[in-house]
XYZ file of C-alpha atoms in Angstrom:
172
model
C 0.020 -0.291 0.032
C 2.802 2.207 0.805
C 4.439 1.349 -2.380
C 1.339 1.485 -4.565
C -1.332 4.176 -3.268
C 0.871 6.523 -0.988
C 3.523 6.510 -4.108
C 0.341 7.648 -7.010
C -0.818 9.349 -4.428
C 2.458 11.948 -3.802
C 3.241 11.602 -7.370
C 0.115 13.462 -8.149
C -0.153 15.754 -5.668
C 3.372 17.391 -6.836
C 2.534 17.178 -10.439
C -0.425 18.990 -9.768
C 1.349 21.711 -8.488
C 2.859 22.339 -10.912
C -0.113 22.323 -13.197
C -2.643 23.953 -12.105
C -1.006 27.293 -12.199
C -1.115 26.174 -15.992
C -3.471 25.499 -16.469
C -3.053 22.398 -18.149
C -1.866 18.830 -17.501
C -2.430 15.445 -17.773
C -1.188 12.516 -14.826
C -1.151 8.833 -16.268
C -1.196 6.015 -13.061
C -1.148 2.762 -12.958
C -2.876 -0.301 -11.998
C -4.059 -3.622 -12.364
C -7.114 -5.057 -13.567
C -7.065 -6.609 -11.374
C -8.197 -4.115 -9.440
C -11.176 -3.316 -11.342
C -11.759 -7.002 -11.540
C -12.046 -8.963 -8.513
C -10.148 -12.222 -8.104
C -7.407 -11.737 -10.162
C -4.381 -11.490 -7.900
C -3.441 -11.682 -4.043
C -6.303 -9.151 -1.285
C -3.318 -6.507 -0.657
C -2.372 -6.099 -4.336
C -5.813 -6.076 -5.757
C -7.393 -3.280 -2.374
C -3.787 -1.471 -3.788
C -4.671 -0.968 -7.168
C -8.370 -0.357 -6.655
C -7.097 2.056 -3.997
C -5.357 3.504 -7.215
C -8.595 3.319 -9.946
C -10.986 4.859 -6.899
C -7.726 7.512 -6.248
C -7.664 9.156 -10.723
C -11.414 9.287 -10.534
C -11.409 11.130 -7.943
C -8.824 13.020 -8.676
C -9.774 13.645 -12.501
C -13.203 14.942 -11.027
C -11.279 17.850 -8.886
C -8.330 18.206 -11.820
C -10.181 18.597 -14.429
C -11.849 21.877 -13.358
C -8.147 23.025 -14.021
C -7.553 21.738 -17.630
C -5.869 18.340 -15.945
C -6.885 15.291 -17.372
C -6.093 11.800 -15.102
C -6.016 8.559 -17.198
C -4.673 5.351 -15.120
C -3.277 2.516 -17.222
C -4.962 -1.271 -16.273
C -3.359 -4.001 -17.509
C -4.159 -6.843 -17.166
C -0.710 -9.469 -17.933
C 2.357 -9.014 -18.422
C 4.717 -12.016 -18.178
C 6.934 -9.692 -16.153
C 9.724 -11.172 -13.508
C 6.643 -10.435 -11.067
C 3.912 -12.441 -12.929
C 5.994 -15.333 -13.489
C 7.667 -15.978 -10.635
C 4.131 -15.420 -8.215
C 2.961 -17.755 -10.845
C 6.103 -20.289 -9.607
C 5.933 -24.133 -8.149
C 7.806 -25.836 -5.685
C 9.128 -27.887 -8.395
C 9.890 -25.286 -11.123
C 12.264 -24.099 -7.954
C 13.557 -26.632 -8.021
C 14.381 -26.729 -11.646
C 16.342 -23.185 -10.492
C 15.832 -22.229 -14.147
C 15.918 -18.622 -13.071
C 19.026 -16.347 -13.997
C 20.031 -14.019 -10.974
C 16.248 -13.653 -9.819
C 15.399 -13.322 -13.535
C 12.810 -15.782 -15.356
C 14.644 -18.060 -18.382
C 13.064 -17.709 -21.616
C 11.042 -21.271 -21.164
C 8.910 -19.540 -18.499
C 8.203 -16.586 -19.941
C 7.293 -17.837 -23.008
C 5.278 -20.509 -20.912
C 3.226 -17.342 -18.637
C 2.611 -15.667 -22.058
C 1.205 -18.964 -23.265
C -1.292 -19.143 -20.329
C -1.777 -15.159 -20.720
C -2.612 -15.103 -24.240
C -6.131 -18.181 -24.006
C -7.201 -15.730 -21.243
C -7.627 -12.661 -22.884
C -10.044 -11.087 -25.157
C -8.039 -10.854 -27.919
C -6.645 -13.736 -29.413
C -3.349 -14.438 -30.568
C -2.690 -11.257 -29.024
C 0.335 -10.906 -26.349
C -0.184 -8.126 -24.147
C 3.928 -6.786 -23.013
C 5.379 -3.813 -21.637
C 5.576 -2.345 -25.124
C 2.120 -1.649 -24.951
C 1.480 -0.576 -22.008
C 4.233 1.882 -22.849
C 1.744 2.458 -26.316
C -0.997 3.569 -23.761
C 1.460 5.929 -22.313
C 2.289 8.120 -25.142
C -1.330 8.155 -26.331
C -2.757 8.998 -23.023
C -0.388 12.259 -22.812
C -0.223 12.902 -26.138
C -2.415 15.965 -27.776
C -4.182 13.213 -30.088
C -5.448 12.456 -26.644
C -7.517 14.964 -25.045
C -10.564 13.821 -24.309
C -9.781 10.868 -22.546
C -10.547 12.199 -18.220
C -10.919 9.572 -16.070
C -10.637 6.636 -18.303
C -9.315 2.721 -16.826
C -6.312 1.854 -19.955
C -7.602 -0.780 -20.627
C -10.441 -1.654 -19.132
C -10.730 -5.018 -20.876
C -8.891 -8.113 -20.852
C -6.452 -6.462 -23.686
C -5.816 -3.000 -25.167
C -9.810 -2.487 -24.793
C -10.712 0.416 -23.105
C -14.654 1.361 -21.219
C -15.138 5.109 -19.552
C -16.036 5.834 -16.094
C -19.724 6.058 -16.392
C -20.238 7.962 -13.255
C -17.920 10.147 -15.032
C -19.552 10.862 -17.755
C -23.033 11.034 -16.123
C -21.436 14.144 -13.998
C -20.084 15.804 -17.158
C -16.888 15.253 -15.581
C -13.939 13.973 -18.882
C -16.014 15.840 -21.412
């Protein structure tokens, strides 16, 4: 919670202090689909990512009046060392496929195959570069409308706006 939630909250706070006088800005945080869909992670992880989504929604409403967009990227599954290590079994550990704490190529491929099987967009593997490209888009002038959107809300690069935010006219 200290890193995930407090770190994001402090980042937003200090970015807003600089952006409010300028009347423009874009703040992007990273959560996880686990923060909007139950059952995808441990309780502490899920709670911290859910807190980031809530903080993003609230901050978007608060800072929108100053011309500042606040969005959150919530990826599904990336075959990162953290995810691969979380899914390792005792037999995997006994094989000691790790290389200086990093998963070996076979473990990454196995995890990518697993995640690809759960994805909405069949045949597509979500990679870190995809998340970086989503952030670049959200930070660009091309995306002047999205505010308090969770990217991606679906399991891959889909989006879904927050109905409460739209209903109240925020993020328009």
